[in-house]
């Protein structure tokens, strides 16, 4: 018994040894795994060519070569980077991995993540890749960036790792694989052959706000800093996106105090008239404390909660107003009405002294202005606008900043020790120069 | 007992041979490759014109392959080996098409380690394959130091469509596009090797891709340059390849009988504006307002590219033109009649842009 046992043990050892010998090296195994991961997604990667359109946007020369896209639905929806469509091309052609050429139309744009959605009518089901669940993505894991720019019959490959998650205020993940025109719009693939995200250029420096163009960040190509919008997110918004309406960054319509966003508290300085914030009843001096159940203590933390959201998204915000906690629901908008100054028509006294009683002393009244029409005269001391006490000029400015031309505003003025209640309908800033001052 | 011992012994032998064969693989490969890459110091030194580059040993007698550049334009060409030995190199010859040059080191009574051109007959390596790029980029290695090593993968195999300013690369064949930053100043002439240290290609000069508009990292594959290397080694240099064959009587839109909307923009979309009656274009089925997207299988992105593409085709050759019409891709084959009898001299029989009915 003992003898048989030892022999079989020895055989096992021998088999293990030969197995170890036949086993490829770590480098070979990694190569094999990366090749397999690439192959499992390659058929979902398409080549995109555009015809016509601008050759430059601003001073940036656009690339003329083909670019890359990723199939996201079996019935022909393809996602790509907005970078390729900055030139507003007149026609779009898509070449599938099989070589089949099809005309494509641009369905809509995602202006918050710089993506576009295209549609082709292939007449047969297209291969849709699997998205890596966001919770499974780890910094340091393999990440393979694929493109179909250099060749139409083979995908271009660049290998790196996931460098960071939740970059650019929670909208993209970061990789050190080479990202450039050669693969913008293509997938960033994990070693299991699932798609982590869609590669897009984004400027690592800017806040990534609405001011960013489709081209921002492209100058960081192949730098070890690349970004990808999680595919899970793309799948999440696809139903809404394919309706054909552009996805816009969601805006609140508030002004915050200037200063270091990482240190300054999210205290509201001004609320844009008719903005989502105004409709939710927000007021200047309110402090934002919680967004969608997450506590925010700085302006940067507030941005992390708001920037990933789109116009049309609803967000729950808790405000601190004095000792009061206000629970509000805000429906974000894509476009704020252009801001127009509300005009009252007074010039406040220069250099008010501390010894003066509180209020804004009127030095001049603009003829035919709302103030003039309401009965304000030079020498009046304005002590209250709407429901706000105006101890100094800055208080009056805050009230006016929150009002539109056309809004009605009550005033309290002190004239010869008498308090008068007046009412003015604000106008827009006049363009004529008055001939006489009252 | 005897059998058990034998089995154990076999196991131990198997284990030991396996492990020794694989230990320090990468390090050994790099060290071996580095001894075959040399540093070249020559002319230059002005701004953006570095006075150095890289070369690879391709014969035991000291033949060095490198990039043809201004660096070689001097009588005092210094080549330094990995161990610091310095030679004054002799310029043997160059090929303007691949822009490669051959140097010879005055080596006597010694067999230098050198790269084999064994990949000349092998299939090209595939995208995704890991590579090492060895060169003296930025001239960091100066004395008895080995050149720098970068690791990465092959991104793509694609024709070299690249330029630097007004200069355009002559070589238009397939190159290895890399995801390592291999092509920096001084890297030209360096080695691209695989995980076993086999020479896959020679690093090229710094160029911008015309496809992406970005700086390109690439290497000329051994397969594409092996015959040039043979010619250089044997003293034969063939420069006739430089003259690209231009058609004697090229196709034009006029000959095919269509015109496009006027070329007013850098990327004017090539919409068909008018068709001549009974012309090859009209008979093939092209219509006004068709958008031309392929000519002879090549993608078209503007009015200009249609003109250029037709200019490369002999007029007796049939040409396939694909157009977009109502969102559908349609292909037509156009061919000129064998003998053009009465070539129209005026536009009187040209239809207007509204219709193409005869």
Tab-separated table of N, CA and C in Angstrom, chain A residues 227-290:
chain	number	residue	atom	x	y	z
A	227	UNK	N	-8.748	59.186	-21.354
A	227	UNK	CA	-10.014	59.071	-20.633
A	227	UNK	C	-11.010	58.203	-21.402
A	228	UNK	N	-11.900	57.572	-20.655
A	228	UNK	CA	-12.947	56.760	-21.277
A	228	UNK	C	-14.234	56.913	-20.475
A	229	UNK	N	-15.339	57.089	-21.198
A	229	UNK	CA	-16.660	57.150	-20.560
A	229	UNK	C	-17.102	55.712	-20.313
A	230	UNK	N	-17.395	55.344	-19.062
A	230	UNK	CA	-17.784	53.953	-18.789
A	230	UNK	C	-18.906	53.479	-19.721
A	231	UNK	N	-18.722	52.294	-20.312
A	231	UNK	CA	-19.745	51.786	-21.245
A	231	UNK	C	-21.052	51.519	-20.505
A	232	UNK	N	-20.933	51.137	-19.232
A	232	UNK	CA	-22.148	50.906	-18.448
A	232	UNK	C	-23.005	52.173	-18.410
A	233	UNK	N	-22.337	53.324	-18.308
A	233	UNK	CA	-23.069	54.589	-18.329
A	233	UNK	C	-23.748	54.793	-19.691
A	234	UNK	N	-22.997	54.503	-20.769
A	234	UNK	CA	-23.557	54.683	-22.118
A	234	UNK	C	-24.805	53.818	-22.295
A	235	UNK	N	-24.710	52.554	-21.868
A	235	UNK	CA	-25.884	51.671	-21.952
A	235	UNK	C	-27.041	52.251	-21.142
A	236	UNK	N	-26.713	52.861	-19.997
A	236	UNK	CA	-27.735	53.416	-19.110
A	236	UNK	C	-28.523	54.554	-19.738
A	237	UNK	N	-27.860	55.358	-20.569
A	237	UNK	CA	-28.560	56.516	-21.151
A	237	UNK	C	-29.001	56.258	-22.585
A	238	UNK	N	-28.681	55.072	-23.106
A	238	UNK	CA	-28.930	54.815	-24.532
A	238	UNK	C	-30.402	54.975	-24.904
A	239	UNK	N	-31.288	54.459	-24.046
A	239	UNK	CA	-32.712	54.510	-24.328
A	239	UNK	C	-33.172	55.953	-24.534
A	240	UNK	N	-32.651	56.831	-23.670
A	240	UNK	CA	-33.028	58.237	-23.719
A	240	UNK	C	-32.322	58.933	-24.900
A	241	UNK	N	-31.080	58.534	-25.133
A	241	UNK	CA	-30.225	59.184	-26.117
A	241	UNK	C	-30.730	58.906	-27.532
A	242	UNK	N	-31.212	57.669	-27.747
A	242	UNK	CA	-31.586	57.304	-29.111
A	242	UNK	C	-32.874	57.979	-29.560
A	243	UNK	N	-33.564	58.689	-28.655
A	243	UNK	CA	-34.740	59.459	-29.052
A	243	UNK	C	-34.341	60.608	-29.971
A	244	UNK	N	-33.060	60.938	-29.994
A	244	UNK	CA	-32.601	61.942	-30.945
A	244	UNK	C	-32.328	63.303	-30.344
A	245	UNK	N	-32.569	63.441	-29.052
A	245	UNK	CA	-32.301	64.736	-28.450
A	245	UNK	C	-30.917	64.749	-27.822
A	246	UNK	N	-30.198	65.846	-28.019
A	246	UNK	CA	-28.859	65.948	-27.446
A	246	UNK	C	-28.924	65.876	-25.927
A	247	UNK	N	-27.944	65.188	-25.341
A	247	UNK	CA	-27.832	65.156	-23.881
A	247	UNK	C	-26.941	66.322	-23.468
A	248	UNK	N	-27.477	67.190	-22.632
A	248	UNK	CA	-26.723	68.371	-22.220
A	248	UNK	C	-26.367	68.256	-20.748
A	249	UNK	N	-25.281	68.940	-20.364
A	249	UNK	CA	-24.899	68.990	-18.959
A	249	UNK	C	-26.019	69.680	-18.186
A	250	UNK	N	-26.384	69.136	-17.027
A	250	UNK	CA	-27.456	69.721	-16.219
A	250	UNK	C	-26.963	70.933	-15.454
A	251	UNK	N	-27.755	72.000	-15.492
A	251	UNK	CA	-27.331	73.230	-14.802
A	251	UNK	C	-28.347	73.613	-13.732
A	252	UNK	N	-27.816	74.196	-12.651
A	252	UNK	CA	-28.650	74.643	-11.540
A	252	UNK	C	-29.071	76.095	-11.711
A	253	UNK	N	-28.132	76.947	-12.152
A	253	UNK	CA	-28.416	78.372	-12.284
A	253	UNK	C	-28.148	79.153	-11.019
A	254	UNK	N	-26.987	78.877	-10.418
A	254	UNK	CA	-26.622	79.639	-9.216
A	254	UNK	C	-25.208	80.171	-9.367
A	255	UNK	N	-24.913	81.222	-8.637
A	255	UNK	CA	-23.559	81.733	-8.556
A	255	UNK	C	-23.002	81.383	-7.190
A	256	UNK	N	-21.723	80.948	-7.179
A	256	UNK	CA	-21.077	80.624	-5.907
A	256	UNK	C	-19.966	81.624	-5.645
A	257	UNK	N	-19.570	81.719	-4.394
A	257	UNK	CA	-18.519	82.665	-4.029
A	257	UNK	C	-17.231	82.293	-4.756
A	258	UNK	N	-16.461	83.291	-5.167
A	258	UNK	CA	-15.179	83.001	-5.807
A	258	UNK	C	-14.200	82.531	-4.737
A	259	UNK	N	-13.193	81.821	-5.179
A	259	UNK	CA	-12.214	81.293	-4.225
A	259	UNK	C	-11.869	79.870	-4.587
A	260	UNK	N	-10.968	79.267	-3.835
A	260	UNK	CA	-10.536	77.896	-4.089
A	260	UNK	C	-11.714	76.938	-3.909
A	261	UNK	N	-12.067	76.253	-5.005
A	261	UNK	CA	-13.255	75.398	-4.994
A	261	UNK	C	-13.102	74.239	-4.006
A	262	UNK	N	-11.857	73.914	-3.666
A	262	UNK	CA	-11.639	72.781	-2.753
A	262	UNK	C	-11.705	73.211	-1.288
A	263	UNK	N	-11.772	74.523	-1.043
A	263	UNK	CA	-11.812	75.020	0.332
A	263	UNK	C	-13.094	75.786	0.622
A	264	UNK	N	-13.662	76.406	-0.442
A	264	UNK	CA	-14.795	77.295	-0.226
A	264	UNK	C	-16.095	76.493	-0.114
A	265	UNK	N	-16.928	76.891	0.839
A	265	UNK	CA	-18.186	76.169	1.031
A	265	UNK	C	-19.167	76.526	-0.082
A	266	UNK	N	-20.076	75.600	-0.412
A	266	UNK	CA	-21.017	75.864	-1.512
A	266	UNK	C	-22.158	76.770	-1.073
A	267	UNK	N	-21.809	77.988	-0.778
A	267	UNK	CA	-22.815	78.965	-0.373
A	267	UNK	C	-23.252	79.746	-1.607
A	268	UNK	N	-24.554	79.913	-1.736
A	268	UNK	CA	-25.085	80.557	-2.934
A	268	UNK	C	-24.950	82.062	-2.812
A	269	UNK	N	-24.386	82.678	-3.858
A	269	UNK	CA	-24.234	84.121	-3.879
A	269	UNK	C	-25.363	84.749	-4.686
A	270	UNK	N	-25.717	84.078	-5.780
A	270	UNK	CA	-26.815	84.601	-6.590
A	270	UNK	C	-27.587	83.445	-7.213
A	271	UNK	N	-28.863	83.673	-7.422
A	271	UNK	CA	-29.712	82.683	-8.084
A	271	UNK	C	-30.203	83.313	-9.376
A	272	UNK	N	-29.910	82.642	-10.509
A	272	UNK	CA	-30.328	83.194	-11.798
A	272	UNK	C	-31.841	83.208	-11.883
A	273	UNK	N	-32.366	84.317	-12.381
A	273	UNK	CA	-33.817	84.399	-12.543
A	273	UNK	C	-34.315	83.267	-13.440
A	274	UNK	N	-35.430	82.693	-13.107
A	274	UNK	CA	-36.078	81.643	-13.900
A	274	UNK	C	-35.256	80.362	-14.031
A	275	UNK	N	-34.175	80.223	-13.254
A	275	UNK	CA	-33.345	79.018	-13.339
A	275	UNK	C	-33.984	77.904	-12.525
A	276	UNK	N	-33.507	76.644	-12.704
A	276	UNK	CA	-34.035	75.553	-11.873
A	276	UNK	C	-33.937	75.869	-10.381
A	277	UNK	N	-32.843	76.509	-9.974
A	277	UNK	CA	-32.673	76.849	-8.562
A	277	UNK	C	-33.737	77.848	-8.112
A	278	UNK	N	-33.992	78.839	-8.972
A	278	UNK	CA	-35.001	79.843	-8.625
A	278	UNK	C	-36.373	79.190	-8.503
A	279	UNK	N	-36.677	78.269	-9.443
A	279	UNK	CA	-37.976	77.600	-9.415
A	279	UNK	C	-38.132	76.738	-8.168
A	280	UNK	N	-36.999	76.210	-7.648
A	280	UNK	CA	-37.062	75.383	-6.446
A	280	UNK	C	-37.066	76.229	-5.182
A	281	UNK	N	-37.039	77.559	-5.353
A	281	UNK	CA	-37.128	78.447	-4.206
A	281	UNK	C	-35.805	78.755	-3.527
A	282	UNK	N	-34.701	78.487	-4.233
A	282	UNK	CA	-33.405	78.777	-3.632
A	282	UNK	C	-33.184	80.281	-3.574
A	283	UNK	N	-32.395	80.688	-2.581
A	283	UNK	CA	-32.131	82.119	-2.426
A	283	UNK	C	-30.648	82.338	-2.150
A	284	UNK	N	-30.204	83.551	-2.440
A	284	UNK	CA	-28.834	83.924	-2.107
A	284	UNK	C	-28.631	83.729	-0.600
A	285	UNK	N	-27.415	83.346	-0.241
A	285	UNK	CA	-27.002	83.099	1.144
A	285	UNK	C	-27.410	81.711	1.650
A	286	UNK	N	-28.199	80.968	0.870
A	286	UNK	CA	-28.475	79.579	1.248
A	286	UNK	C	-27.179	78.783	1.145
A	287	UNK	N	-27.034	77.778	1.994
A	287	UNK	CA	-25.847	76.920	1.948
A	287	UNK	C	-26.286	75.524	1.525
A	288	UNK	N	-25.641	74.994	0.455
A	288	UNK	CA	-25.971	73.645	-0.004
A	288	UNK	C	-25.249	72.644	0.899
A	289	UNK	N	-25.990	71.734	1.520
A	289	UNK	CA	-25.340	70.802	2.455
A	289	UNK	C	-25.357	69.362	1.957
A	290	UNK	N	-26.401	68.964	1.235
A	290	UNK	CA	-26.513	67.569	0.813
A	290	UNK	C	-27.079	67.510	-0.601
